């Protein structure tokens, strides 16, 4: 069976497609390569704006400056705790909430589905969110960061759509074998949902890794701050050296340009999460197709 048309139109389409993909790759890779090159280049050349794709005059003092902070290991630990606890809780609660919405004979299916759609459109805003966390006495706890985002309307709709595609005969057979709904969810639906779980685990991990606003609002104790908040503080402190005399004093003291440190801070925050992508890429491709056929 012929599955590919080798005519002129297909070849023109392939050329245009490859050209656009190459341009997009360059557009996306340039900022990353430039950031890395600036972070390890000679401070004087960085100050002159001569760094593009490739580093010049290798200098790793910017990374030494960042990692000499005694709080950075603790900040990494806090970020990993937020990531693991938050992502696990997000997958668990979303699965538990979405499973009954996918069952046709569930009595409250329609009211709950309408509630989810309403929550997708209307949100309380920052001040009610702040007051709720205060009244629940969650300040300075991990739950102030992970609980509010543990279930979102978008995730629930995608999970429900996937669960609806699981043949109902599997659930009925499990009922006949004496299984209850918890057993059916965790022993049938969840194992069949690996692409879905892998995709949303990646989304959740990236979200918790990049999270800084919620910790800044709800975590007053610096010992519980994540890496993003610590590096934000370090880069803000560099603003004290924006005038010409201050900039020269900083360069003379640390043998660094502040731009070196800012770019190194960006690399420190994005490199660990980039390593997760290859591990989940196989599931990510199929997971992204979920919900594209019907909503």
PDB file of C-alpha atoms in Angstrom:
ATOM      1  CA  UNK A   1       0.000   0.000   0.000  1.00  0.00           C
ATOM      2  CA  UNK A   2       1.356   3.385  -0.998  1.00  0.00           C
ATOM      3  CA  UNK A   3       1.457   5.652   2.028  1.00  0.00           C
ATOM      4  CA  UNK A   4       3.560   8.560   0.711  1.00  0.00           C
ATOM      5  CA  UNK A   5       2.985  10.661  -2.397  1.00  0.00           C
ATOM      6  CA  UNK A   6       6.380  11.307  -4.050  1.00  0.00           C
ATOM      7  CA  UNK A   7       5.040  13.986  -6.382  1.00  0.00           C
ATOM      8  CA  UNK A   8       6.310  17.547  -6.785  1.00  0.00           C
ATOM      9  CA  UNK A   9       3.836  18.909  -4.263  1.00  0.00           C
ATOM     10  CA  UNK A  10       5.101  16.565  -1.532  1.00  0.00           C
ATOM     11  CA  UNK A  11       8.739  17.466  -2.231  1.00  0.00           C
ATOM     12  CA  UNK A  12       7.973  21.196  -2.060  1.00  0.00           C
ATOM     13  CA  UNK A  13       6.091  20.626   1.171  1.00  0.00           C
ATOM     14  CA  UNK A  14       9.055  18.689   2.648  1.00  0.00           C
ATOM     15  CA  UNK A  15      11.518  21.448   1.680  1.00  0.00           C
ATOM     16  CA  UNK A  16       9.342  24.147   3.251  1.00  0.00           C
ATOM     17  CA  UNK A  17       8.749  21.982   6.307  1.00  0.00           C
ATOM     18  CA  UNK A  18      12.455  21.248   6.850  1.00  0.00           C
ATOM     19  CA  UNK A  19      13.352  24.905   6.312  1.00  0.00           C
ATOM     20  CA  UNK A  20      10.846  26.085   8.905  1.00  0.00           C
ATOM     21  CA  UNK A  21      12.013  23.419  11.386  1.00  0.00           C
ATOM     22  CA  UNK A  22      15.672  24.421  10.957  1.00  0.00           C
ATOM     23  CA  UNK A  23      14.821  28.104  11.476  1.00  0.00           C
ATOM     24  CA  UNK A  24      12.778  27.276  14.575  1.00  0.00           C
ATOM     25  CA  UNK A  25      15.634  25.149  15.971  1.00  0.00           C
ATOM     26  CA  UNK A  26      18.082  28.022  15.499  1.00  0.00           C
ATOM     27  CA  UNK A  27      15.674  30.507  17.092  1.00  0.00           C
ATOM     28  CA  UNK A  28      15.193  28.251  20.120  1.00  0.00           C
ATOM     29  CA  UNK A  29      18.814  27.129  20.499  1.00  0.00           C
ATOM     30  CA  UNK A  30      20.476  30.529  20.126  1.00  0.00           C
ATOM     31  CA  UNK A  31      19.357  31.946  23.522  1.00  0.00           C
ATOM     32  CA  UNK A  32      20.456  28.743  25.274  1.00  0.00           C
ATOM     33  CA  UNK A  33      23.873  28.646  23.571  1.00  0.00           C
ATOM     34  CA  UNK A  34      24.400  32.363  24.118  1.00  0.00           C
ATOM     35  CA  UNK A  35      23.485  32.065  27.802  1.00  0.00           C
ATOM     36  CA  UNK A  36      25.913  29.194  28.321  1.00  0.00           C
ATOM     37  CA  UNK A  37      28.676  30.942  26.341  1.00  0.00           C
ATOM     38  CA  UNK A  38      28.343  34.161  28.361  1.00  0.00           C
ATOM     39  CA  UNK A  39      28.330  32.250  31.655  1.00  0.00           C
ATOM     40  CA  UNK A  40      31.787  30.733  30.996  1.00  0.00           C
ATOM     41  CA  UNK A  41      33.461  33.508  28.976  1.00  0.00           C
ATOM     42  CA  UNK A  42      36.077  36.069  29.938  1.00  0.00           C
ATOM     43  CA  UNK A  43      34.383  38.905  31.929  1.00  0.00           C
ATOM     44  CA  UNK A  44      36.078  41.655  29.910  1.00  0.00           C
ATOM     45  CA  UNK A  45      34.837  40.195  26.600  1.00  0.00           C
ATOM     46  CA  UNK A  46      31.370  39.791  28.085  1.00  0.00           C
ATOM     47  CA  UNK A  47      31.391  43.459  29.062  1.00  0.00           C
ATOM     48  CA  UNK A  48      32.283  44.375  25.474  1.00  0.00           C
ATOM     49  CA  UNK A  49      29.365  42.322  24.135  1.00  0.00           C
ATOM     50  CA  UNK A  50      31.547  40.074  21.962  1.00  0.00           C
ATOM     51  CA  UNK A  51      30.019  36.726  22.964  1.00  0.00           C
ATOM     52  CA  UNK A  52      27.567  35.056  20.583  1.00  0.00           C
ATOM     53  CA  UNK A  53      27.400  31.267  20.106  1.00  0.00           C
ATOM     54  CA  UNK A  54      30.823  30.286  21.350  1.00  0.00           C
ATOM     55  CA  UNK A  55      32.527  31.057  24.682  1.00  0.00           C
ATOM     56  CA  UNK A  56      35.767  33.034  24.572  1.00  0.00           C
ATOM     57  CA  UNK A  57      38.429  32.889  27.271  1.00  0.00           C
ATOM     58  CA  UNK A  58      37.031  30.136  29.440  1.00  0.00           C
ATOM     59  CA  UNK A  59      36.271  31.299  32.965  1.00  0.00           C
ATOM     60  CA  UNK A  60      34.201  29.289  35.452  1.00  0.00           C
ATOM     61  CA  UNK A  61      34.348  31.769  38.341  1.00  0.00           C
ATOM     62  CA  UNK A  62      30.671  32.637  37.831  1.00  0.00           C
ATOM     63  CA  UNK A  63      29.654  29.095  38.814  1.00  0.00           C
ATOM     64  CA  UNK A  64      32.115  29.200  41.700  1.00  0.00           C
ATOM     65  CA  UNK A  65      30.489  32.463  42.845  1.00  0.00           C
ATOM     66  CA  UNK A  66      27.024  30.839  42.832  1.00  0.00           C
ATOM     67  CA  UNK A  67      27.976  27.554  44.483  1.00  0.00           C
ATOM     68  CA  UNK A  68      29.979  29.209  47.249  1.00  0.00           C
ATOM     69  CA  UNK A  69      26.667  30.301  48.790  1.00  0.00           C
ATOM     70  CA  UNK A  70      26.132  28.026  51.799  1.00  0.00           C
ATOM     71  CA  UNK A  71      22.349  27.949  51.216  1.00  0.00           C
ATOM     72  CA  UNK A  72      22.403  26.583  47.683  1.00  0.00           C
ATOM     73  CA  UNK A  73      22.440  22.862  48.581  1.00  0.00           C
ATOM     74  CA  UNK A  74      19.567  23.367  50.995  1.00  0.00           C
ATOM     75  CA  UNK A  75      17.687  25.305  48.273  1.00  0.00           C
ATOM     76  CA  UNK A  76      18.205  22.425  45.827  1.00  0.00           C
ATOM     77  CA  UNK A  77      16.893  20.000  48.444  1.00  0.00           C
ATOM     78  CA  UNK A  78      13.797  22.156  49.009  1.00  0.00           C
ATOM     79  CA  UNK A  79      13.144  22.319  45.254  1.00  0.00           C
ATOM     80  CA  UNK A  80      13.390  18.532  44.929  1.00  0.00           C
ATOM     81  CA  UNK A  81      10.988  18.094  47.847  1.00  0.00           C
ATOM     82  CA  UNK A  82       8.472  20.454  46.222  1.00  0.00           C
ATOM     83  CA  UNK A  83       8.901  18.658  42.899  1.00  0.00           C
ATOM     84  CA  UNK A  84       8.513  15.089  44.189  1.00  0.00           C
ATOM     85  CA  UNK A  85       5.724  15.760  46.698  1.00  0.00           C
ATOM     86  CA  UNK A  86       3.859  18.211  44.466  1.00  0.00           C
ATOM     87  CA  UNK A  87       3.997  16.105  41.302  1.00  0.00           C
ATOM     88  CA  UNK A  88       3.038  12.889  43.115  1.00  0.00           C
ATOM     89  CA  UNK A  89       0.132  14.606  44.842  1.00  0.00           C
ATOM     90  CA  UNK A  90      -0.987  16.182  41.587  1.00  0.00           C
ATOM     91  CA  UNK A  91      -1.108  12.850  39.734  1.00  0.00           C
ATOM     92  CA  UNK A  92      -2.802  11.070  42.634  1.00  0.00           C
ATOM     93  CA  UNK A  93      -5.554  13.619  43.306  1.00  0.00           C
ATOM     94  CA  UNK A  94      -6.230  14.278  39.627  1.00  0.00           C
ATOM     95  CA  UNK A  95      -6.606  10.538  38.959  1.00  0.00           C
ATOM     96  CA  UNK A  96      -8.930  10.103  41.933  1.00  0.00           C
ATOM     97  CA  UNK A  97     -11.115  13.032  40.869  1.00  0.00           C
ATOM     98  CA  UNK A  98     -11.166  12.178  37.145  1.00  0.00           C
ATOM     99  CA  UNK A  99     -12.009   8.484  37.495  1.00  0.00           C
ATOM    100  CA  UNK A 100     -15.670   8.904  38.608  1.00  0.00           C
ATOM    101  CA  UNK A 101     -16.170  11.629  35.986  1.00  0.00           C
ATOM    102  CA  UNK A 102     -15.315   9.048  33.320  1.00  0.00           C
ATOM    103  CA  UNK A 103     -17.917   6.543  34.553  1.00  0.00           C
ATOM    104  CA  UNK A 104     -21.261   6.937  32.833  1.00  0.00           C
ATOM    105  CA  UNK A 105     -23.433   5.735  35.745  1.00  0.00           C
ATOM    106  CA  UNK A 106     -21.869   8.021  38.383  1.00  0.00           C
ATOM    107  CA  UNK A 107     -24.738  10.094  39.848  1.00  0.00           C
ATOM    108  CA  UNK A 108     -22.832  13.368  40.369  1.00  0.00           C
ATOM    109  CA  UNK A 109     -20.912  13.157  37.114  1.00  0.00           C
ATOM    110  CA  UNK A 110     -22.661  16.034  35.348  1.00  0.00           C
ATOM    111  CA  UNK A 111     -22.724  18.518  38.294  1.00  0.00           C
ATOM    112  CA  UNK A 112     -19.042  17.887  39.010  1.00  0.00           C
ATOM    113  CA  UNK A 113     -18.140  18.269  35.334  1.00  0.00           C
ATOM    114  CA  UNK A 114     -19.973  21.623  35.241  1.00  0.00           C
ATOM    115  CA  UNK A 115     -18.163  22.676  38.436  1.00  0.00           C
ATOM    116  CA  UNK A 116     -14.791  21.833  36.848  1.00  0.00           C
ATOM    117  CA  UNK A 117     -15.604  23.872  33.739  1.00  0.00           C
ATOM    118  CA  UNK A 118     -16.686  26.847  35.889  1.00  0.00           C
ATOM    119  CA  UNK A 119     -13.440  26.634  37.881  1.00  0.00           C
ATOM    120  CA  UNK A 120     -11.530  26.601  34.609  1.00  0.00           C
ATOM    121  CA  UNK A 121     -13.026  29.970  33.641  1.00  0.00           C
ATOM    122  CA  UNK A 122     -13.405  31.752  36.987  1.00  0.00           C
ATOM    123  CA  UNK A 123     -10.726  31.886  39.677  1.00  0.00           C
ATOM    124  CA  UNK A 124     -10.662  33.561  43.053  1.00  0.00           C
ATOM    125  CA  UNK A 125      -7.568  35.675  42.527  1.00  0.00           C
ATOM    126  CA  UNK A 126      -4.487  36.318  44.615  1.00  0.00           C
ATOM    127  CA  UNK A 127      -6.038  37.956  47.699  1.00  0.00           C
ATOM    128  CA  UNK A 128      -8.671  35.236  48.372  1.00  0.00           C
ATOM    129  CA  UNK A 129      -5.913  32.694  47.766  1.00  0.00           C
ATOM    130  CA  UNK A 130      -3.690  34.441  50.306  1.00  0.00           C
ATOM    131  CA  UNK A 131      -6.505  34.685  52.891  1.00  0.00           C
ATOM    132  CA  UNK A 132      -7.399  31.015  52.432  1.00  0.00           C
ATOM    133  CA  UNK A 133      -3.821  29.880  53.034  1.00  0.00           C
ATOM    134  CA  UNK A 134      -3.686  32.127  56.117  1.00  0.00           C
ATOM    135  CA  UNK A 135      -6.966  30.798  57.562  1.00  0.00           C
ATOM    136  CA  UNK A 136      -5.847  27.198  56.988  1.00  0.00           C
ATOM    137  CA  UNK A 137      -2.627  27.971  58.932  1.00  0.00           C
ATOM    138  CA  UNK A 138      -0.461  26.732  56.067  1.00  0.00           C
ATOM    139  CA  UNK A 139       2.058  29.587  56.082  1.00  0.00           C
ATOM    140  CA  UNK A 140       5.688  28.449  56.086  1.00  0.00           C
ATOM    141  CA  UNK A 141       4.719  24.882  55.194  1.00  0.00           C
ATOM    142  CA  UNK A 142       5.218  22.936  51.986  1.00  0.00           C
ATOM    143  CA  UNK A 143       1.422  22.549  51.689  1.00  0.00           C
ATOM    144  CA  UNK A 144       0.984  26.272  51.039  1.00  0.00           C
ATOM    145  CA  UNK A 145       2.950  25.740  47.812  1.00  0.00           C
ATOM    146  CA  UNK A 146       1.819  22.319  46.570  1.00  0.00           C
ATOM    147  CA  UNK A 147      -1.835  22.022  47.647  1.00  0.00           C
ATOM    148  CA  UNK A 148      -3.323  24.951  45.639  1.00  0.00           C
ATOM    149  CA  UNK A 149      -1.958  23.498  42.380  1.00  0.00           C
ATOM    150  CA  UNK A 150      -2.483  19.824  43.177  1.00  0.00           C
ATOM    151  CA  UNK A 151      -5.635  19.731  41.012  1.00  0.00           C
ATOM    152  CA  UNK A 152      -6.377  21.949  38.035  1.00  0.00           C
ATOM    153  CA  UNK A 153      -9.445  21.943  35.796  1.00  0.00           C
ATOM    154  CA  UNK A 154      -7.341  21.488  32.664  1.00  0.00           C
ATOM    155  CA  UNK A 155      -5.622  18.368  34.023  1.00  0.00           C
ATOM    156  CA  UNK A 156      -8.920  16.885  35.220  1.00  0.00           C
ATOM    157  CA  UNK A 157     -10.519  17.260  31.788  1.00  0.00           C
ATOM    158  CA  UNK A 158      -7.557  15.600  30.053  1.00  0.00           C
ATOM    159  CA  UNK A 159      -7.474  12.729  32.565  1.00  0.00           C
ATOM    160  CA  UNK A 160     -11.226  12.215  32.266  1.00  0.00           C
ATOM    161  CA  UNK A 161     -10.974  12.119  28.458  1.00  0.00           C
ATOM    162  CA  UNK A 162      -8.268   9.466  28.622  1.00  0.00           C
ATOM    163  CA  UNK A 163     -10.130   7.353  31.180  1.00  0.00           C
ATOM    164  CA  UNK A 164     -13.270   7.458  29.018  1.00  0.00           C
ATOM    165  CA  UNK A 165     -11.330   5.713  26.238  1.00  0.00           C
ATOM    166  CA  UNK A 166     -10.605   2.702  28.460  1.00  0.00           C
ATOM    167  CA  UNK A 167     -13.101  -0.033  27.455  1.00  0.00           C
ATOM    168  CA  UNK A 168     -15.878  -0.260  30.021  1.00  0.00           C
ATOM    169  CA  UNK A 169     -15.809  -4.058  29.654  1.00  0.00           C
ATOM    170  CA  UNK A 170     -12.545  -4.084  31.614  1.00  0.00           C
ATOM    171  CA  UNK A 171     -14.251  -2.370  34.562  1.00  0.00           C
ATOM    172  CA  UNK A 172     -17.280  -4.645  34.354  1.00  0.00           C
ATOM    173  CA  UNK A 173     -15.076  -7.755  34.292  1.00  0.00           C
ATOM    174  CA  UNK A 174     -13.169  -6.463  37.313  1.00  0.00           C
ATOM    175  CA  UNK A 175     -16.476  -5.939  39.148  1.00  0.00           C
ATOM    176  CA  UNK A 176     -17.435  -9.540  38.430  1.00  0.00           C
ATOM    177  CA  UNK A 177     -14.092 -10.642  39.894  1.00  0.00           C
ATOM    178  CA  UNK A 178     -14.873  -8.763  43.097  1.00  0.00           C
ATOM    179  CA  UNK A 179     -12.726  -5.660  42.581  1.00  0.00           C
ATOM    180  CA  UNK A 180     -13.822  -2.309  43.960  1.00  0.00           C
ATOM    181  CA  UNK A 181     -13.319   1.080  42.293  1.00  0.00           C
ATOM    182  CA  UNK A 182      -9.998   1.778  44.018  1.00  0.00           C
ATOM    183  CA  UNK A 183      -8.618  -1.537  42.752  1.00  0.00           C
ATOM    184  CA  UNK A 184      -9.947  -0.848  39.256  1.00  0.00           C
ATOM    185  CA  UNK A 185      -8.384   2.614  39.205  1.00  0.00           C
ATOM    186  CA  UNK A 186      -4.925   1.653  40.492  1.00  0.00           C
ATOM    187  CA  UNK A 187      -4.680  -1.836  38.947  1.00  0.00           C
ATOM    188  CA  UNK A 188      -6.293  -1.225  35.538  1.00  0.00           C
ATOM    189  CA  UNK A 189      -6.703   2.455  34.670  1.00  0.00           C
ATOM    190  CA  UNK A 190      -3.403   3.748  36.053  1.00  0.00           C
ATOM    191  CA  UNK A 191      -1.206   1.050  34.393  1.00  0.00           C
ATOM    192  CA  UNK A 192      -2.972   1.759  31.098  1.00  0.00           C
ATOM    193  CA  UNK A 193      -2.303   5.493  31.523  1.00  0.00           C
ATOM    194  CA  UNK A 194       1.519   5.528  31.544  1.00  0.00           C
ATOM    195  CA  UNK A 195       1.840   7.991  28.604  1.00  0.00           C
ATOM    196  CA  UNK A 196      -0.671  10.294  30.275  1.00  0.00           C
ATOM    197  CA  UNK A 197       1.026  10.075  33.676  1.00  0.00           C
ATOM    198  CA  UNK A 198       4.505  10.547  32.187  1.00  0.00           C
ATOM    199  CA  UNK A 199       3.415  13.637  30.252  1.00  0.00           C
ATOM    200  CA  UNK A 200       1.742  15.306  33.200  1.00  0.00           C
ATOM    201  CA  UNK A 201       4.545  14.257  35.534  1.00  0.00           C
ATOM    202  CA  UNK A 202       6.860  16.207  33.235  1.00  0.00           C
ATOM    203  CA  UNK A 203       4.504  19.202  33.192  1.00  0.00           C
ATOM    204  CA  UNK A 204       4.219  19.099  36.982  1.00  0.00           C
ATOM    205  CA  UNK A 205       7.960  18.670  37.500  1.00  0.00           C
ATOM    206  CA  UNK A 206       8.737  21.675  35.293  1.00  0.00           C
ATOM    207  CA  UNK A 207       6.111  23.778  37.053  1.00  0.00           C
ATOM    208  CA  UNK A 208       7.382  22.961  40.546  1.00  0.00           C
ATOM    209  CA  UNK A 209      11.010  23.351  39.480  1.00  0.00           C
ATOM    210  CA  UNK A 210      10.364  26.848  38.118  1.00  0.00           C
ATOM    211  CA  UNK A 211       8.085  27.909  40.961  1.00  0.00           C
ATOM    212  CA  UNK A 212       9.227  31.000  42.842  1.00  0.00           C
ATOM    213  CA  UNK A 213       6.221  33.322  43.279  1.00  0.00           C
ATOM    214  CA  UNK A 214       4.228  31.107  45.649  1.00  0.00           C
ATOM    215  CA  UNK A 215       7.277  30.362  47.868  1.00  0.00           C
ATOM    216  CA  UNK A 216       8.067  34.085  47.940  1.00  0.00           C
ATOM    217  CA  UNK A 217       4.519  34.849  49.177  1.00  0.00           C
ATOM    218  CA  UNK A 218       3.943  31.985  51.592  1.00  0.00           C
ATOM    219  CA  UNK A 219       7.417  30.968  52.853  1.00  0.00           C
ATOM    220  CA  UNK A 220       8.958  33.594  55.098  1.00  0.00           C
ATOM    221  CA  UNK A 221      11.736  31.347  56.390  1.00  0.00           C
ATOM    222  CA  UNK A 222      14.754  31.515  54.050  1.00  0.00           C
ATOM    223  CA  UNK A 223      15.783  27.968  54.995  1.00  0.00           C
ATOM    224  CA  UNK A 224      12.674  26.678  53.165  1.00  0.00           C
ATOM    225  CA  UNK A 225      13.212  28.680  49.958  1.00  0.00           C
ATOM    226  CA  UNK A 226      13.688  26.785  46.654  1.00  0.00           C
ATOM    227  CA  UNK A 227      16.617  27.286  44.292  1.00  0.00           C
ATOM    228  CA  UNK A 228      14.704  29.690  42.035  1.00  0.00           C
ATOM    229  CA  UNK A 229      14.060  32.080  44.900  1.00  0.00           C
ATOM    230  CA  UNK A 230      17.656  31.896  46.126  1.00  0.00           C
ATOM    231  CA  UNK A 231      19.072  32.673  42.664  1.00  0.00           C
ATOM    232  CA  UNK A 232      16.535  35.466  42.243  1.00  0.00           C
ATOM    233  CA  UNK A 233      17.852  37.060  45.433  1.00  0.00           C
ATOM    234  CA  UNK A 234      21.454  36.649  44.276  1.00  0.00           C
ATOM    235  CA  UNK A 235      20.788  38.286  40.896  1.00  0.00           C
ATOM    236  CA  UNK A 236      18.818  41.143  42.481  1.00  0.00           C
ATOM    237  CA  UNK A 237      21.789  41.865  44.740  1.00  0.00           C
ATOM    238  CA  UNK A 238      23.848  42.419  41.586  1.00  0.00           C
ATOM    239  CA  UNK A 239      21.688  45.455  40.783  1.00  0.00           C
ATOM    240  CA  UNK A 240      23.648  47.332  43.465  1.00  0.00           C
ATOM    241  CA  UNK A 241      26.554  47.423  40.987  1.00  0.00           C
ATOM    242  CA  UNK A 242      24.770  49.023  38.026  1.00  0.00           C
ATOM    243  CA  UNK A 243      26.622  52.369  38.170  1.00  0.00           C
ATOM    244  CA  UNK A 244      30.030  52.653  36.505  1.00  0.00           C
ATOM    245  CA  UNK A 245      32.016  52.834  39.741  1.00  0.00           C
ATOM    246  CA  UNK A 246      30.110  49.977  41.334  1.00  0.00           C
ATOM    247  CA  UNK A 247      30.481  47.787  38.259  1.00  0.00           C
ATOM    248  CA  UNK A 248      34.245  48.328  38.150  1.00  0.00           C
ATOM    249  CA  UNK A 249      34.486  47.654  41.885  1.00  0.00           C
ATOM    250  CA  UNK A 250      32.601  44.367  41.427  1.00  0.00           C
ATOM    251  CA  UNK A 251      34.846  43.311  38.520  1.00  0.00           C
ATOM    252  CA  UNK A 252      37.995  44.134  40.503  1.00  0.00           C
ATOM    253  CA  UNK A 253      36.756  42.264  43.589  1.00  0.00           C
ATOM    254  CA  UNK A 254      35.401  39.080  42.013  1.00  0.00           C
ATOM    255  CA  UNK A 255      37.097  39.132  38.593  1.00  0.00           C
ATOM    256  CA  UNK A 256      33.605  38.711  37.121  1.00  0.00           C
ATOM    257  CA  UNK A 257      31.046  40.673  35.170  1.00  0.00           C
ATOM    258  CA  UNK A 258      27.528  40.606  36.761  1.00  0.00           C
ATOM    259  CA  UNK A 259      26.248  39.341  33.432  1.00  0.00           C
ATOM    260  CA  UNK A 260      28.442  36.238  33.873  1.00  0.00           C
ATOM    261  CA  UNK A 261      26.641  35.476  37.133  1.00  0.00           C
ATOM    262  CA  UNK A 262      23.156  36.138  35.780  1.00  0.00           C
ATOM    263  CA  UNK A 263      23.729  33.767  32.862  1.00  0.00           C
ATOM    264  CA  UNK A 264      25.294  31.155  35.156  1.00  0.00           C
ATOM    265  CA  UNK A 265      22.246  31.411  37.437  1.00  0.00           C
ATOM    266  CA  UNK A 266      19.989  30.703  34.465  1.00  0.00           C
ATOM    267  CA  UNK A 267      22.039  27.641  33.505  1.00  0.00           C
ATOM    268  CA  UNK A 268      22.034  26.358  37.092  1.00  0.00           C
ATOM    269  CA  UNK A 269      18.242  26.544  37.158  1.00  0.00           C
ATOM    270  CA  UNK A 270      17.486  24.985  33.762  1.00  0.00           C
ATOM    271  CA  UNK A 271      20.124  22.258  33.330  1.00  0.00           C
ATOM    272  CA  UNK A 272      18.776  19.784  35.941  1.00  0.00           C
ATOM    273  CA  UNK A 273      15.251  19.891  34.543  1.00  0.00           C
ATOM    274  CA  UNK A 274      16.556  19.452  30.981  1.00  0.00           C
ATOM    275  CA  UNK A 275      17.898  16.028  31.949  1.00  0.00           C
ATOM    276  CA  UNK A 276      14.349  14.830  32.678  1.00  0.00           C
ATOM    277  CA  UNK A 277      13.187  15.329  29.082  1.00  0.00           C
ATOM    278  CA  UNK A 278      15.163  12.452  27.500  1.00  0.00           C
ATOM    279  CA  UNK A 279      13.878  10.072  30.177  1.00  0.00           C
ATOM    280  CA  UNK A 280      10.217  10.887  29.477  1.00  0.00           C
ATOM    281  CA  UNK A 281      10.433  11.785  25.778  1.00  0.00           C
ATOM    282  CA  UNK A 282       9.148   8.372  24.621  1.00  0.00           C
ATOM    283  CA  UNK A 283       5.944   8.727  26.652  1.00  0.00           C
ATOM    284  CA  UNK A 284       5.743  12.465  26.065  1.00  0.00           C
ATOM    285  CA  UNK A 285       5.155  12.123  22.301  1.00  0.00           C
ATOM    286  CA  UNK A 286       2.197   9.767  22.693  1.00  0.00           C
ATOM    287  CA  UNK A 287       0.908  11.644  25.733  1.00  0.00           C
ATOM    288  CA  UNK A 288       0.677  14.903  23.829  1.00  0.00           C
ATOM    289  CA  UNK A 289      -1.822  13.256  21.430  1.00  0.00           C
ATOM    290  CA  UNK A 290      -4.226  12.589  24.292  1.00  0.00           C
ATOM    291  CA  UNK A 291      -7.316  14.704  23.965  1.00  0.00           C
ATOM    292  CA  UNK A 292      -6.493  15.797  20.422  1.00  0.00           C
ATOM    293  CA  UNK A 293      -9.174  13.537  18.896  1.00  0.00           C
ATOM    294  CA  UNK A 294     -12.055  14.546  21.086  1.00  0.00           C
ATOM    295  CA  UNK A 295     -12.537  16.781  24.103  1.00  0.00           C
TER     296      UNK A 295
END
